[in-house]
PDB file of C-alpha atoms in Angstrom:
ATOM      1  CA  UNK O1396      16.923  14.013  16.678  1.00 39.00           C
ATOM      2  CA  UNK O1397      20.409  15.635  16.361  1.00 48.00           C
ATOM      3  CA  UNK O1398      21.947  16.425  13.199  1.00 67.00           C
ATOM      4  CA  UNK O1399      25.300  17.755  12.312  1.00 73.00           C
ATOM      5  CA  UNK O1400      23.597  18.367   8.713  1.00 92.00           C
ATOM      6  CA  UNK O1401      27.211  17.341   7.159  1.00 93.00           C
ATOM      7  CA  UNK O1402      25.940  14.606   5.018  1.00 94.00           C
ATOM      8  CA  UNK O1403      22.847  17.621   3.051  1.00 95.00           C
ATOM      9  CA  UNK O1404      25.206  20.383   3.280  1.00 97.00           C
ATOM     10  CA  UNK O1405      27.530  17.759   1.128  1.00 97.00           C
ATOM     11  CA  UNK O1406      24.882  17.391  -1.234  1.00 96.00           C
ATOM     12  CA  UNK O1407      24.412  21.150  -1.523  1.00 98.00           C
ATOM     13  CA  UNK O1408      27.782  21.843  -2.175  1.00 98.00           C
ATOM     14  CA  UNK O1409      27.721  19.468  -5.071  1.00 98.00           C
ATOM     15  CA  UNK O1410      24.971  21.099  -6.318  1.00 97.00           C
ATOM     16  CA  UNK O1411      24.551  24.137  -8.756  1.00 96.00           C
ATOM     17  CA  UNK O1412      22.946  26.820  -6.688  1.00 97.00           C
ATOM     18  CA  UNK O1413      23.228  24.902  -3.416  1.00 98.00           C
ATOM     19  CA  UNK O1414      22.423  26.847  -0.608  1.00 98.00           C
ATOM     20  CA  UNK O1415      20.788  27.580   3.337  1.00 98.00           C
ATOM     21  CA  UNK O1416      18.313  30.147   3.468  1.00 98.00           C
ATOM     22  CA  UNK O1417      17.320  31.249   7.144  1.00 98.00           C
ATOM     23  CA  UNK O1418      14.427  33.262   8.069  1.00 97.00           C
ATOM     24  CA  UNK O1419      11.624  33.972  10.637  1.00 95.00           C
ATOM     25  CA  UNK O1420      10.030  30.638  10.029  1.00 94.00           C
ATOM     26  CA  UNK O1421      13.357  28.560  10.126  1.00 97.00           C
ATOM     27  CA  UNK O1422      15.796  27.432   7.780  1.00 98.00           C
ATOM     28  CA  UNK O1423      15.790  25.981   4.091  1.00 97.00           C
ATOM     29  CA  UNK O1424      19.068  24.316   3.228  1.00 97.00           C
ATOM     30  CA  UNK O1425      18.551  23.275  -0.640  1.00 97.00           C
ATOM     31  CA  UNK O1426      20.321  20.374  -2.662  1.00 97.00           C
ATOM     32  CA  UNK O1427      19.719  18.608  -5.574  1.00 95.00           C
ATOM     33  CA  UNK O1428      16.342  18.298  -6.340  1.00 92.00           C
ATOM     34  CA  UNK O1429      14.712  18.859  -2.760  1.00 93.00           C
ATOM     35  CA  UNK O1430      15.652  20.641   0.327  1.00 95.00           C
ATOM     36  CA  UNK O1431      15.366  20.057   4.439  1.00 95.00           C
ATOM     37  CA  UNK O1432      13.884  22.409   6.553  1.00 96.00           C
ATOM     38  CA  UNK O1433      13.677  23.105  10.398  1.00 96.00           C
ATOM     39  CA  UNK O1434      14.031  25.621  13.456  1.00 96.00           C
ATOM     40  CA  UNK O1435      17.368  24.951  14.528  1.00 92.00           C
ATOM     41  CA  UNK O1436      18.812  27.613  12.594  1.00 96.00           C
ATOM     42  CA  UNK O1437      22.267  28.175  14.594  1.00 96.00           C
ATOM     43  CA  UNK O1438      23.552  24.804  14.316  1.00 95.00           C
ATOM     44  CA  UNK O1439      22.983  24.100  10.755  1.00 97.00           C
ATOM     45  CA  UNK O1440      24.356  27.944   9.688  1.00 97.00           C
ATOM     46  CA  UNK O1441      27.413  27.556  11.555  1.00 96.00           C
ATOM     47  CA  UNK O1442      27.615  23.868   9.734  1.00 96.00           C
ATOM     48  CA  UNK O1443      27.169  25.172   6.338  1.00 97.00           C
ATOM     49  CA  UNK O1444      29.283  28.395   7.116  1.00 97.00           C
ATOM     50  CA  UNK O1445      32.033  26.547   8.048  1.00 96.00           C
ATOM     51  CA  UNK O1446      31.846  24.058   5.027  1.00 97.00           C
ATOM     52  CA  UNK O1447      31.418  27.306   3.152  1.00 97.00           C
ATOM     53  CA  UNK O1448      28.309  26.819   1.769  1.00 98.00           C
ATOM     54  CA  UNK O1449      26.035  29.805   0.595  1.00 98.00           C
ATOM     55  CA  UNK O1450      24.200  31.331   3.528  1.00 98.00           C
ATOM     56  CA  UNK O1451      21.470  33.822   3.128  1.00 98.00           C
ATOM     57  CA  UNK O1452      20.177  34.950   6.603  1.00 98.00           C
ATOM     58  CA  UNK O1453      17.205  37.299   6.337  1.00 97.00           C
ATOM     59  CA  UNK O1454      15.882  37.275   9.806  1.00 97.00           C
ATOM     60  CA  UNK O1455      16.994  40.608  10.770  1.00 96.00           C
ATOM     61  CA  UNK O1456      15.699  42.106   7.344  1.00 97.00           C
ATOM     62  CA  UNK O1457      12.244  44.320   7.578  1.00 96.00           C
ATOM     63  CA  UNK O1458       9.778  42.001   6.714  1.00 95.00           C
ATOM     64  CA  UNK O1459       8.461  44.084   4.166  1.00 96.00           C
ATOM     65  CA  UNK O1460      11.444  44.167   2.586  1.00 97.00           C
ATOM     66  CA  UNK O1461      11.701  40.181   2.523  1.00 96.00           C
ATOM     67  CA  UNK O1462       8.207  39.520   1.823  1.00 96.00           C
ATOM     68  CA  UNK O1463       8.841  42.232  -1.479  1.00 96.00           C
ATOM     69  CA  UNK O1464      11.921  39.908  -2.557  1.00 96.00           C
ATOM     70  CA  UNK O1465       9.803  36.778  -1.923  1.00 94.00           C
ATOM     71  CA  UNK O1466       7.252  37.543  -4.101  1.00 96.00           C
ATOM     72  CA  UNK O1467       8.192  40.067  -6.809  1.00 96.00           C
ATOM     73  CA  UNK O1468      11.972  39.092  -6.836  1.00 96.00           C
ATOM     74  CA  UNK O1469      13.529  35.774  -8.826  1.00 97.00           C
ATOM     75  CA  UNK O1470      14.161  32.343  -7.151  1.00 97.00           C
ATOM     76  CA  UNK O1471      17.319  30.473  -6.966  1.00 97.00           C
ATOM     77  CA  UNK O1472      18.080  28.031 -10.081  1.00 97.00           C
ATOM     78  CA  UNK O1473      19.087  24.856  -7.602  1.00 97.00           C
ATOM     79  CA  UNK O1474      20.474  22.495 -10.219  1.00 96.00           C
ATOM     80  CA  UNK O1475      19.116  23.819 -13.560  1.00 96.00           C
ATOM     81  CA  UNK O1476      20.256  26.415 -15.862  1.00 97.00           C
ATOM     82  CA  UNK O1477      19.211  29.712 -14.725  1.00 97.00           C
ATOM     83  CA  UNK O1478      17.020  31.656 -16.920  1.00 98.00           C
ATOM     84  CA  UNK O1479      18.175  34.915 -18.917  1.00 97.00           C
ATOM     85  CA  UNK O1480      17.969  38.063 -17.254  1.00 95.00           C
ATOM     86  CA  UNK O1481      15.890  40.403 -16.655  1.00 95.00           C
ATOM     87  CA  UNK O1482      14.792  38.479 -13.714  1.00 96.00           C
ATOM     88  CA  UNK O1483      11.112  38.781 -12.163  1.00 95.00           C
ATOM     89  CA  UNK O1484       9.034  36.794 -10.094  1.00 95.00           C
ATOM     90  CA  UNK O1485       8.075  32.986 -11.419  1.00 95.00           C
ATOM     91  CA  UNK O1486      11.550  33.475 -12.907  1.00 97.00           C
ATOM     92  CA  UNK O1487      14.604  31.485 -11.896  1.00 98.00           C
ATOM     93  CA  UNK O1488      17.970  33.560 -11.296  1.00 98.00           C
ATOM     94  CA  UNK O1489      21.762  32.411 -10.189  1.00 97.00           C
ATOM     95  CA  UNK O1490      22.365  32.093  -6.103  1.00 97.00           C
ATOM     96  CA  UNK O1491      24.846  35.259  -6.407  1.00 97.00           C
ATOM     97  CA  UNK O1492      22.070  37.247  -8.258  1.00 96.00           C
ATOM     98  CA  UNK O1493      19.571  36.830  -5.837  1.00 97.00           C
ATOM     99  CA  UNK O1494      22.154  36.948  -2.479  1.00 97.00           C
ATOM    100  CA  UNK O1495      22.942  40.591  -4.036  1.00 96.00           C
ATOM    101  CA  UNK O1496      19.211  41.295  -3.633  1.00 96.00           C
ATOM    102  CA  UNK O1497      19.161  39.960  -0.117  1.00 97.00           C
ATOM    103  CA  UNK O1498      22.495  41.947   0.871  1.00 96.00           C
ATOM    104  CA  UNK O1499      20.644  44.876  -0.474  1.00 95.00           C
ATOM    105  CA  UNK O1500      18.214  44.664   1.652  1.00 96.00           C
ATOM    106  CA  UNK O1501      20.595  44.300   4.726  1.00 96.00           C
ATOM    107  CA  UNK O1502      20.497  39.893   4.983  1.00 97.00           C
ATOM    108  CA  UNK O1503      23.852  38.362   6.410  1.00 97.00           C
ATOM    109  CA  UNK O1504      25.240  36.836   3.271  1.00 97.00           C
ATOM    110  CA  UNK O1505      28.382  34.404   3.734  1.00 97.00           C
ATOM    111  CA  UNK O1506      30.333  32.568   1.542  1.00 97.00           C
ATOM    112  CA  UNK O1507      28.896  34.017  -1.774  1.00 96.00           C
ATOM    113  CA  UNK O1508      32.167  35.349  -3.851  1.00 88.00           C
ATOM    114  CA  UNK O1509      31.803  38.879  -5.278  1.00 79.00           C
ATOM    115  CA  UNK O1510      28.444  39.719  -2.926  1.00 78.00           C
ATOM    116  CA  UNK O1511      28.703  43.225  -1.667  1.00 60.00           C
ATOM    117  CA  UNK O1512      26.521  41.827   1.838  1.00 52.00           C
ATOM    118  CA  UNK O1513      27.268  41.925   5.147  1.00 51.00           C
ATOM    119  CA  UNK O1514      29.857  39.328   5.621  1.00 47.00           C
ATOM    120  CA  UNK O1515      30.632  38.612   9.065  1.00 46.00           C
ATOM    121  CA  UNK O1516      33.933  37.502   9.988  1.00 39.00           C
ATOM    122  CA  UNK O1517      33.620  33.919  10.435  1.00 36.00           C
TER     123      UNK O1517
END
């Protein structure tokens, strides 16, 4: 099946906290109340990028490192308030919050305003 992922990245964009989240396992691309996953990670991150969605890309990120964020750091409040900080695990923190983290940590992070990441030229 080929997708140009134009009508969920839509959705995302509408949505409070919308974002694509790629790592080793494949990509996340969260709307609404649900999300779409898959493998094809380069054609749905240039898609988003260039609708300038959110992009977190962790896959060159030690896995320590990411598996550490995963489970001790925040999620991403997708379409709900987000809950007062401090944040901690089982808590739910803004996109830009938890983008910071991943830039941190080394992730590409694109089209997140104020996110000190590394933003590739586009």
């Amino acid at each position: 099946m080929t997708d140009n992922y134009g009508e969920t990245i839509a959705k995302a964009l509408a949505t409070d906290g919308g974002h694509l989240f790629i790592g080793r396992g494949g990509f996340s691309l969260h709307y609404e109340t649900g999300w779409l996953s898959g493998y094809d990670c380069e054609p749905v991150k240039a898609a988003a990028i260039a609708a300038a969605l959110p992009v977190i890309d962790s896959r060159m990120v030690d896995f320590g490192k990411v598996a550490d964020l995963a489970i001790r750091g925040p999620m991403i409040a997708i379409g709900k308030p987000a809950d007062p900080p401090p944040w901690r695990a089982l808590s739910y923190a803004p996109l830009a919050a938890v983008a910071e983290a991943y830039a941190r940590a080394g992730a590409e992070v694109r089209n997140v305003p104020g996110c000190g990441g590394r933003e590739a030229a586009a």
